[in-house]
Coordinates of C-alpha atoms in Angstrom, one line a residue:
M296 CA -13.7 -30.3 -8.8
A297 CA -14.3 -29.5 -12.4
S298 CA -12.1 -31.2 -14.9
S299 CA -11.4 -27.8 -16.5
L300 CA -9.8 -26.7 -13.1
L301 CA -7.9 -29.9 -12.6
S302 CA -6.4 -29.6 -16.1
L303 CA -4.9 -26.1 -15.7
K304 CA -1.3 -26.3 -16.0
T305 CA -1.0 -23.0 -14.3
Y306 CA -3.1 -24.2 -11.2
R307 CA -1.0 -27.3 -10.9
H308 CA 2.2 -25.3 -10.5
F309 CA 0.5 -23.1 -7.9
L310 CA -0.6 -26.1 -5.9
A311 CA 3.2 -27.7 -6.3
S312 CA 4.5 -24.5 -4.8
R313 CA 2.0 -24.3 -2.0
L314 CA 2.6 -28.1 -1.1
G315 CA 6.4 -27.6 -1.0
S316 CA 6.2 -24.3 1.1
F317 CA 3.9 -25.8 3.6
L318 CA 5.8 -29.0 3.8
A319 CA 9.0 -27.0 4.7
Y320 CA 7.4 -24.8 7.1
Q321 CA 5.8 -27.6 9.1
M322 CA 8.9 -29.4 9.2
L323 CA 10.8 -26.4 10.4
A324 CA 8.2 -25.7 13.1
V325 CA 8.7 -29.2 14.5
A326 CA 12.5 -28.9 14.5
V327 CA 12.5 -25.3 16.1
G328 CA 10.0 -26.2 18.8
W329 CA 11.7 -29.4 19.8
Q330 CA 15.2 -27.9 19.6
M331 CA 14.1 -24.9 21.7
Y332 CA 12.5 -27.2 24.4
D333 CA 15.5 -29.2 24.6
L334 CA 17.7 -26.0 25.0
T335 CA 15.7 -24.3 27.4
H336 CA 13.0 -26.6 28.9
S337 CA 10.7 -23.5 29.0
A338 CA 7.2 -23.0 27.8
L339 CA 7.5 -19.3 27.8
N340 CA 10.4 -19.7 25.3
L341 CA 8.2 -21.7 23.2
G342 CA 5.6 -19.0 23.2
F343 CA 8.3 -16.4 22.1
I344 CA 8.8 -18.3 18.9
G345 CA 5.3 -17.2 18.0
I346 CA 6.1 -13.7 18.8
A347 CA 9.1 -13.7 16.8
Q348 CA 7.1 -14.9 13.6
F349 CA 4.3 -12.6 14.3
L350 CA 6.3 -9.3 14.8
P351 CA 7.3 -9.0 11.0
Q352 CA 3.7 -9.7 10.0
L353 CA 2.5 -6.9 12.2
L354 CA 5.2 -4.3 11.3
L355 CA 5.0 -4.8 7.6
T356 CA 1.3 -5.3 7.0
L357 CA 0.5 -2.1 5.3
V358 CA 3.6 -2.5 3.2
V359 CA 2.9 -6.0 2.2
G360 CA -0.7 -5.1 1.0
H361 CA 0.7 -2.2 -1.1
V362 CA 3.4 -4.5 -2.6
A363 CA 1.0 -7.2 -3.5
D364 CA -1.3 -4.7 -5.2
R365 CA 1.4 -2.9 -7.1
Y366 CA 3.9 -5.6 -8.4
D367 CA 3.8 -9.0 -9.8
R368 CA 2.3 -11.3 -7.2
R369 CA 4.1 -14.4 -8.8
R370 CA 7.5 -12.7 -8.4
I371 CA 6.9 -11.7 -4.9
V372 CA 6.2 -15.5 -3.9
T373 CA 9.3 -16.5 -5.6
L374 CA 11.5 -14.1 -3.7
C375 CA 9.9 -15.0 -0.4
Q376 CA 10.2 -18.6 -0.7
G377 CA 13.8 -18.3 -1.8
L378 CA 14.4 -16.1 1.3
E379 CA 12.7 -18.9 3.5
G380 CA 14.8 -21.6 2.0
S381 CA 18.0 -19.7 2.5
V382 CA 17.0 -19.3 6.3
A383 CA 16.6 -23.0 6.5
L384 CA 19.9 -23.7 4.9
L385 CA 21.6 -21.4 7.4
L386 CA 19.9 -23.0 10.3
A387 CA 21.1 -26.4 9.0
L388 CA 24.6 -25.3 8.9
G389 CA 24.3 -23.7 12.4
S390 CA 22.8 -26.7 13.9
F391 CA 25.5 -29.1 12.1
F392 CA 28.3 -27.2 13.6
H393 CA 26.7 -26.7 16.9
L394 CA 26.3 -23.0 16.8
L395 CA 22.6 -22.5 17.3
T396 CA 21.4 -20.7 20.5
P397 CA 17.8 -19.7 21.4
T398 CA 18.6 -16.3 20.2
L399 CA 19.5 -17.5 16.8
L400 CA 16.5 -19.7 16.6
Y401 CA 14.3 -16.6 17.3
V402 CA 16.2 -14.8 14.5
G403 CA 15.5 -17.5 12.2
A404 CA 11.8 -17.6 13.2
F405 CA 11.7 -13.7 12.6
C406 CA 13.1 -14.0 9.0
I407 CA 10.7 -16.9 8.2
G408 CA 7.9 -14.8 9.5
A409 CA 9.0 -11.8 7.3
G410 CA 9.0 -14.1 4.2
R411 CA 5.6 -15.3 4.9
A412 CA 4.4 -11.9 5.7
F413 CA 4.8 -11.2 2.0
E414 CA 4.2 -14.8 0.6
S415 CA 0.7 -15.5 2.2
P416 CA -1.2 -12.4 0.9
S417 CA 0.3 -12.3 -2.5
L418 CA -0.6 -16.1 -2.8
Q419 CA -4.2 -15.5 -1.6
A420 CA -4.6 -12.6 -3.9
L421 CA -3.3 -14.6 -7.0
V422 CA -5.8 -17.4 -6.9
P423 CA -8.7 -15.6 -8.2
S424 CA -6.7 -14.8 -11.2
L425 CA -6.2 -18.5 -11.9
V426 CA -9.7 -19.7 -11.9
P427 CA -13.3 -18.6 -13.0
E428 CA -15.3 -16.9 -10.1
E429 CA -17.8 -19.8 -9.7
D430 CA -15.0 -22.3 -9.3
L431 CA -13.3 -20.3 -6.6
P432 CA -14.9 -22.0 -3.4
R433 CA -13.9 -25.2 -4.9
A434 CA -10.4 -24.0 -5.9
L435 CA -10.0 -22.7 -2.2
A436 CA -11.0 -26.2 -0.9
L437 CA -8.7 -27.9 -3.2
N438 CA -5.8 -25.4 -2.3
S439 CA -6.8 -26.2 1.3
S440 CA -6.4 -30.0 0.6
V441 CA -2.8 -29.6 -0.9
M442 CA -2.0 -27.5 2.0
Q443 CA -3.1 -29.8 4.6
I444 CA -1.3 -32.7 2.8
G445 CA 1.9 -30.5 3.4
I446 CA 0.7 -29.9 7.0
I447 CA 0.2 -33.5 7.6
S448 CA 3.4 -34.9 5.9
G449 CA 5.6 -31.9 7.2
P450 CA 5.3 -32.6 10.9
A451 CA 5.7 -36.4 10.5
L452 CA 8.6 -36.2 8.5
G453 CA 10.1 -33.5 10.5
G454 CA 9.7 -35.7 13.7
F455 CA 11.2 -38.7 12.0
I456 CA 14.1 -36.9 10.4
Y457 CA 14.8 -35.1 13.6
A458 CA 16.0 -38.7 15.0
V459 CA 19.0 -38.0 12.6
G460 CA 19.4 -34.6 13.7
P461 CA 17.9 -31.1 13.5
D462 CA 20.4 -30.2 10.9
A463 CA 18.9 -32.9 8.6
V464 CA 15.3 -31.4 9.2
Y465 CA 16.6 -27.8 8.2
A466 CA 18.3 -29.1 5.1
T467 CA 15.3 -31.0 3.9
C468 CA 13.2 -27.8 4.5
A469 CA 15.8 -25.9 2.2
V470 CA 15.2 -28.5 -0.5
A471 CA 11.4 -28.3 -0.2
W472 CA 11.4 -24.6 -0.4
L473 CA 13.7 -24.7 -3.4
V474 CA 11.1 -27.1 -5.1
A475 CA 8.3 -24.5 -4.3
T476 CA 10.4 -21.5 -5.8
V477 CA 11.0 -23.4 -9.1
A478 CA 7.3 -24.3 -9.3
I479 CA 5.9 -20.9 -8.8
G480 CA 8.8 -19.2 -10.8
T481 CA 8.0 -21.3 -13.8
M482 CA 4.2 -20.9 -13.6
P483 CA 2.5 -19.9 -16.8
L484 CA -0.2 -17.3 -16.0
L485 CA -3.7 -18.0 -17.2
R486 CA -4.3 -14.3 -17.4
K487 CA -2.4 -11.3 -16.3
V488 CA -4.0 -8.8 -13.7
E489 CA -3.1 -5.2 -14.4
N490 CA -2.1 -3.6 -11.1
K491 CA -2.6 0.0 -12.2
Q492 CA -2.8 1.7 -8.8
P493 CA -2.4 5.3 -7.7
P494 CA 1.0 6.4 -6.0
A495 CA 1.4 5.2 -2.4
S496 CA -0.3 7.4 0.2
L497 CA -1.6 6.9 3.7
E498 CA -5.3 6.6 2.2
F499 CA -4.0 4.0 -0.3
L500 CA -2.3 2.0 2.4
F501 CA -5.1 2.0 5.0
A502 CA -7.8 1.3 2.3
G503 CA -7.6 -2.4 3.2
I504 CA -8.3 -1.8 6.8
R505 CA -11.1 0.7 6.0
Y506 CA -12.7 -1.7 3.5
I507 CA -12.8 -4.5 6.1
R508 CA -14.1 -2.3 8.7
E509 CA -17.1 -1.4 6.6
K510 CA -17.9 -4.9 5.4
R511 CA -19.4 -6.4 8.5
V512 CA -19.5 -9.9 7.1
I513 CA -15.6 -9.8 6.5
L514 CA -14.9 -8.2 9.7
G515 CA -17.0 -10.7 11.6
A516 CA -15.5 -13.7 9.8
I517 CA -11.8 -12.9 10.1
S518 CA -12.2 -11.4 13.7
L519 CA -14.1 -14.6 14.8
D520 CA -11.0 -16.6 13.6
L521 CA -8.7 -14.4 15.2
F522 CA -10.2 -14.5 18.9
A523 CA -11.1 -18.2 18.6
V524 CA -7.8 -19.5 17.5
L525 CA -5.9 -17.0 19.7
L526 CA -7.6 -18.3 22.8
G527 CA -7.9 -22.1 21.6
G528 CA -4.8 -22.7 19.9
A529 CA -2.5 -25.2 21.6
T530 CA 0.1 -26.0 19.1
A531 CA 3.0 -24.1 20.9
L532 CA 2.4 -26.5 23.8
L533 CA 2.7 -29.7 21.9
P534 CA 6.5 -30.3 22.8
I535 CA 5.2 -30.2 26.4
Y536 CA 2.3 -32.4 25.9
A537 CA 4.4 -35.0 23.8
K538 CA 7.2 -35.1 26.3
D539 CA 5.7 -34.6 29.9
I540 CA 2.1 -35.4 29.5
L541 CA 1.7 -38.0 26.7
H542 CA 5.5 -39.5 27.3
T543 CA 6.4 -39.8 23.6
G544 CA 9.3 -38.5 21.6
P545 CA 9.8 -36.3 18.4
W546 CA 8.0 -38.9 16.2
G547 CA 4.9 -38.6 18.6
M548 CA 4.9 -34.7 18.6
G549 CA 5.1 -34.9 14.6
M550 CA 2.0 -37.2 14.6
L551 CA 0.2 -34.7 17.2
R552 CA 1.1 -31.7 15.0
S553 CA -0.2 -33.6 12.0
A554 CA -3.4 -34.8 13.4
P555 CA -5.2 -31.5 12.8
A556 CA -4.2 -31.5 9.3
V557 CA -5.6 -35.0 8.9
G558 CA -8.9 -33.8 9.9
A559 CA -8.5 -30.6 8.0
L560 CA -7.6 -32.6 4.9
L561 CA -10.6 -35.1 5.1
M562 CA -12.9 -32.1 5.5
S563 CA -11.5 -30.1 2.8
V564 CA -11.8 -33.2 0.3
Y565 CA -15.5 -33.4 1.4
L566 CA -16.1 -29.7 0.9
A567 CA -14.3 -29.7 -2.5
H568 CA -17.1 -32.2 -3.7
N569 CA -19.7 -31.0 -1.6
P570 CA -19.4 -27.2 -1.5
L571 CA -21.3 -25.3 1.2
Q572 CA -24.8 -24.1 -0.2
R573 CA -26.9 -22.9 2.5
R574 CA -26.7 -21.4 6.0
V575 CA -23.1 -20.8 5.8
G576 CA -23.0 -18.2 8.6
K577 CA -24.6 -20.6 11.1
I578 CA -22.5 -23.6 9.9
M579 CA -19.3 -21.3 10.6
F580 CA -20.3 -20.5 14.0
G581 CA -21.1 -24.3 14.8
A582 CA -17.7 -25.3 13.4
V583 CA -15.8 -22.8 15.7
A584 CA -17.8 -24.0 18.7
L585 CA -16.9 -27.6 17.9
F586 CA -13.3 -26.2 17.7
G587 CA -13.4 -24.9 21.2
L588 CA -15.0 -28.4 22.5
A589 CA -12.4 -30.4 20.7
T590 CA -9.5 -28.0 22.3
I591 CA -11.1 -28.9 25.8
V592 CA -10.9 -32.6 25.1
F593 CA -7.2 -32.5 24.0
G594 CA -6.5 -30.2 27.2
I595 CA -7.6 -32.8 29.7
S596 CA -6.6 -35.9 27.8
S597 CA -3.6 -38.1 28.9
N598 CA -4.2 -40.7 26.3
F599 CA -2.0 -40.4 23.1
F600 CA -5.0 -41.7 20.7
V601 CA -7.6 -39.7 22.5
S602 CA -5.4 -36.6 22.0
L603 CA -4.9 -37.5 18.3
G604 CA -8.6 -37.7 17.8
A605 CA -9.4 -34.6 19.6
L606 CA -6.8 -32.6 17.3
A607 CA -8.3 -34.4 14.1
V608 CA -11.7 -33.1 15.1
L609 CA -10.3 -29.8 15.8
G610 CA -8.7 -29.5 12.4
A611 CA -11.8 -30.6 10.6
S612 CA -13.9 -27.9 12.2
D613 CA -11.3 -25.2 11.7
M614 CA -11.1 -26.3 7.8
I615 CA -15.0 -25.4 7.6
S616 CA -14.3 -21.9 9.1
V617 CA -11.3 -21.4 6.9
V618 CA -13.1 -22.3 3.6
V619 CA -16.1 -20.0 4.6
R620 CA -13.8 -17.0 5.7
S621 CA -11.5 -17.4 2.7
S622 CA -14.4 -17.5 0.3
L623 CA -16.1 -14.5 1.8
V624 CA -12.8 -12.5 1.8
Q625 CA -12.1 -13.2 -1.9
L626 CA -15.5 -12.9 -3.4
E627 CA -16.5 -9.9 -1.5
T628 CA -13.3 -7.9 -2.6
P629 CA -12.5 -6.3 -5.9
D630 CA -9.4 -7.5 -7.3
A631 CA -7.6 -4.2 -7.2
M632 CA -7.8 -4.4 -3.5
R633 CA -7.3 -8.0 -2.8
G634 CA -3.5 -7.6 -1.8
R635 CA -4.4 -5.0 0.7
V636 CA -7.2 -6.9 2.1
S637 CA -5.6 -10.2 2.0
A638 CA -2.6 -8.5 3.9
V639 CA -4.9 -7.4 6.7
S640 CA -6.6 -10.8 6.8
S641 CA -3.2 -12.4 7.1
I642 CA -2.4 -10.2 10.0
F643 CA -5.6 -11.5 11.6
I644 CA -4.6 -15.2 11.0
G645 CA -1.2 -14.6 11.9
A646 CA -2.1 -12.9 15.2
S647 CA -4.5 -16.0 15.8
N648 CA -1.7 -18.5 15.2
Q649 CA 1.5 -16.8 16.4
L650 CA -0.1 -14.6 19.2
G651 CA -2.0 -17.7 20.1
E652 CA 1.1 -19.6 20.9
F653 CA 2.6 -16.7 22.8
E654 CA -0.7 -16.6 24.9
S655 CA -0.5 -20.5 25.3
G656 CA 3.1 -20.3 26.4
V657 CA 2.5 -17.4 28.9
T658 CA -0.6 -19.0 30.3
A659 CA 1.0 -22.4 30.6
A660 CA 4.1 -21.0 32.4
L661 CA 1.7 -19.3 35.0
L662 CA -1.0 -22.0 35.3
G663 CA 0.4 -25.0 33.8
P664 CA -0.2 -26.6 30.4
I665 CA -3.4 -28.4 31.1
P666 CA -5.3 -25.3 32.5
A667 CA -3.9 -23.0 29.8
V668 CA -5.5 -25.3 27.0
V669 CA -8.8 -25.9 28.9
I670 CA -9.4 -22.1 29.5
G671 CA -8.6 -21.4 25.9
G672 CA -11.2 -23.7 24.7
V673 CA -13.7 -22.4 27.0
G674 CA -12.8 -18.9 25.8
T675 CA -13.5 -20.0 22.2
L676 CA -17.2 -21.0 23.1
V677 CA -17.5 -17.7 24.8
V678 CA -16.4 -15.9 21.5
V679 CA -18.6 -17.8 19.5
G680 CA -21.6 -16.6 21.7
L681 CA -20.5 -13.0 21.4
W682 CA -19.9 -13.0 17.9
M683 CA -23.2 -14.4 16.9
R684 CA -24.9 -11.5 18.8
W685 CA -22.5 -8.8 17.6
F686 CA -22.4 -9.8 14.0
P687 CA -25.9 -10.7 12.8
Q688 CA -25.0 -10.1 9.1
L689 CA -22.4 -13.0 9.4
T690 CA -25.0 -15.3 11.5
Q691 CA -27.7 -14.9 8.9
R692 CA -25.5 -15.2 5.9
E693 CA -27.1 -17.9 3.5
S694 CA -24.6 -18.6 0.8
L695 CA -20.9 -17.7 0.1
V696 CA -21.9 -15.8 -3.1
N697 CA -24.1 -12.8 -1.9
K698 CA -27.0 -12.9 -4.3
P699 CA -29.0 -9.7 -4.5
A700 CA -32.7 -10.3 -3.2

C-alpha cells in the first residue's frame, strides 16, 4: 500500500469504524446463534435467523440506494451504527434479566439487518471518494484486511466472552459499535462528493438495477457470488457442527467462525501488496471453484483441525472473489450511481449470506447437516461451470481497470 494512502487521516477513521462494526457484528452472530440453538435445538431456527436479517435488506433495497445517492453517506453510516449498538444494548439487558425468547432474537436480528442494509452500501459508495482511483483496488484489499481482522477477532472473542454469559457478549458489541460510530462521525472528509440528484422517481430508483443488468461483467460477478455462496455457505450450521459433530463448545465455534476470516486476511494482505494484474476473470472463477471444494471437505470432516483448515481455504478463495467483484463494481460505476448500484450489489451479497444460512438450515432439517453442506459445495462447482459459459465477458476479463483496446 502506498505511503500516501496509509497517511490519510480520513482513511484511518474509516478503517477504525469498519473494524469496530465488523467486530461487533461477528461477536453478536456467535451469541445469537449459540443462544438460539440452546433455546430451540433446531437447525431450522438457525436458518430463520438468516431470513430475519435478509428481509429488511430485500424490502429496503431501492430506498437504500436512493438515500445513499442523495444524502451524506458518512451521516447515514453514523446513524446506522448507532442503531445497531442500541439493539445490542437491548439484547444485553434482555439476556441479563432472562427475558430473551427466540422471537425477540429474531426481532433483534431483523433490526440489525435493517441497520446494515443502509450501512453497507453507504460505506462501499464512500470509499472511492477517499482515495485516488489508481489506489482503489489496494484500498479495497486493505479495507478487506481490516474487515477480516474484525471477523477473526469477533467470533473468537464472542465465543470466549460467552462463557461469562450472552449478556456480556451483547454489551461488548454495544461498546464496539459506539467506538465505530465515533470514528466515522469524526472522520474528516478528503473531498466532498456533490450528490445533486433529480427528484425521486421509479426511473431513478430502478436505475441501479438497470445499470447492473446492462453491464454483463458486473452482473456476472455479483450473481456468481450470490449463487455460489447461497449454495456453498454453511456458517448457519456451525453451532451444530461445533456441538454435535466436532464435539466442542462456544470457544470452538468461535474458532470455526474465525477460520474463514484468517484465510481471507492472509489473502487480502497478499493482494494488497500484489494486486491482480492479469486474467482476473479466470482467477475469479478458479477461486470460486476452490471455495466449493473447500466446502465439501468441511462438510465431510469430523476432525476439528481439518475443518479449521478447510474453512481457512474457503475464506482465502472467497477473498479473491470479493476483491475482484468489489473492484469491478466500483470502477465500472460512475460516482453519481454508486449508492444505488452498491445497494443492489449489497442485496446480492446479503442474499448469498443470509439466504444461504436459511437454505442450509432448511436442507439440514430435511437431510441432515453433512449432506446439506456437501450438496451445497457440489452446487457451487456447477454454478462456476454455468457462469463461465453464460458470462464470457467476465471469463475473458483481463484486468480490473478496463483499458480500451
